[in-house]
XYZ file of C-alpha atoms in Angstrom:
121
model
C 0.000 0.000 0.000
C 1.440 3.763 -1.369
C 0.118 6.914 -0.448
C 0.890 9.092 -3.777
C -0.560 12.673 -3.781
C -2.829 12.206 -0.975
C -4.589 8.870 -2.752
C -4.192 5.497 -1.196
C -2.646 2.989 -4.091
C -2.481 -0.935 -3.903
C -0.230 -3.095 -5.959
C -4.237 -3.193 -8.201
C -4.866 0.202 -8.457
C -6.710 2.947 -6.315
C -8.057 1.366 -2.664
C -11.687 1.960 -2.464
C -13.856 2.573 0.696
C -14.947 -1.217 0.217
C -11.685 -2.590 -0.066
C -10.548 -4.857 3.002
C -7.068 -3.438 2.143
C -8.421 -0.130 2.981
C -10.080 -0.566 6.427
C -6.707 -2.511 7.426
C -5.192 0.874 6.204
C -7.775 3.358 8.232
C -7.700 1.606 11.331
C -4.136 1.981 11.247
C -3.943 5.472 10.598
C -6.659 6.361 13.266
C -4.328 4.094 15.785
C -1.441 6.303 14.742
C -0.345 9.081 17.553
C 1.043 12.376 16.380
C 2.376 15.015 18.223
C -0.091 17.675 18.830
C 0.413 20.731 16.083
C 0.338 24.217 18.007
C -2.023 26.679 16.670
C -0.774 28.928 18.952
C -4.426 29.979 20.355
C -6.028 30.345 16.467
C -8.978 27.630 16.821
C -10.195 29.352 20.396
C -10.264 32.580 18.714
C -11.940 30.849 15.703
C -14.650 29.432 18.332
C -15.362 33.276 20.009
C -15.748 34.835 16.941
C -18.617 32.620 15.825
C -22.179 33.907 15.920
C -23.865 32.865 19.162
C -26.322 30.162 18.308
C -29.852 31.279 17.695
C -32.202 31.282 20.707
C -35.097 29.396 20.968
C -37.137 32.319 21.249
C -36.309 33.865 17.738
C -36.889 30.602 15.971
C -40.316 30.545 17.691
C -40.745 34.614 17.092
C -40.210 33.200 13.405
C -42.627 30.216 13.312
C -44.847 33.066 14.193
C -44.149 35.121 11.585
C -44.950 32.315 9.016
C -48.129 31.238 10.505
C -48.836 35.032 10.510
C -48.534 35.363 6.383
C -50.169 32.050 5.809
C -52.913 33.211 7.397
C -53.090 36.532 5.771
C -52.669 35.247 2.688
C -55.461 32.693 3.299
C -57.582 35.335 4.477
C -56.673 37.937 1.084
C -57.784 34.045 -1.133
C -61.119 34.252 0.715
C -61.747 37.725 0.618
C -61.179 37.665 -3.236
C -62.750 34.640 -3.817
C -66.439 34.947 -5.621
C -68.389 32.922 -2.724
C -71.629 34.125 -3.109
C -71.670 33.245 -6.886
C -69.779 29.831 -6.549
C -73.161 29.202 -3.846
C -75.337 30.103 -6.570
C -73.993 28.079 -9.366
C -73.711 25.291 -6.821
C -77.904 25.352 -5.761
C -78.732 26.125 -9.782
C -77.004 22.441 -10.392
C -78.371 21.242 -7.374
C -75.084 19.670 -5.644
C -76.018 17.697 -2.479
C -74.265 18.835 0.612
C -72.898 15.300 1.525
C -70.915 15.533 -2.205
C -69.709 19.034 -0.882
C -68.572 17.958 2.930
C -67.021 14.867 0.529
C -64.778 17.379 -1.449
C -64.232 19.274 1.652
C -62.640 16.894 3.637
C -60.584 15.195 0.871
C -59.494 18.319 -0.500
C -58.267 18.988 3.298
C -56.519 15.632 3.997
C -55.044 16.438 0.607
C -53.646 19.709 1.832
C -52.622 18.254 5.239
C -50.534 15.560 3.170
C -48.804 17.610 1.020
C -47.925 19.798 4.231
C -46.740 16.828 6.122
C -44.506 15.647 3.057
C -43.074 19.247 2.744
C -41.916 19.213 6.248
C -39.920 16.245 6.333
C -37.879 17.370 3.416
């Protein structure tokens, strides 16, 4: 086993990350001790110069602030939404009310799926 330019090489080539030759190789190299290499102080100023991590209370002052515009944009949908003449069209075909709870709930389980699926990703 060769280390060229930072790539493990066998006597068949390139060592993969399924190759037995190449956990043989990693466990030895994670075995291996090295003297610690003094950064003289550079990764604790690294760490205080971070931002601070976000506090619960923004992220909640944020969930807020979405639930705030889905709402108002639900509520601008219904205001400009024709209701009274979609009711009239509705009783001129004569739909039955059980085929319009139907709709109603599947169109909401529907919604609530979709909304599920786009908060896992």
């Amino acid at each position: 086993m060769v280390i060229k330019g930072g790539v493990v090489h066998s006597e068949s080539g390139v060592i993969g990350g399924d190759s037995p030759d190449f956990d043989t190789w990693l466990s030895q190299q994670l075995q291996f001790n090295e003297p610690h290499l003094d950064d003289d102080g550079f990764c604790e100023r690294v760490m205080v110069d971070l931002p601070p991590v976000p506090a619960k209370r923004s992220e909640r002052r944020a969930t807020r602030y979405q639930y705030a515009a889905v709402i108002a944009a639900s509520a601008i949908v219904c205001w400009q939404f024709p209701l009274q003449e979609a009711l009239a069209a509705m009783a001129e075909q004569s739909i039955s009310l059980y085929s319009l709870v139907g709709l109603g709930i599947l169109s909401s389980v529907a919604a609530m799926t979709g909304g599920i699926v786009a908060a896992r990703r």
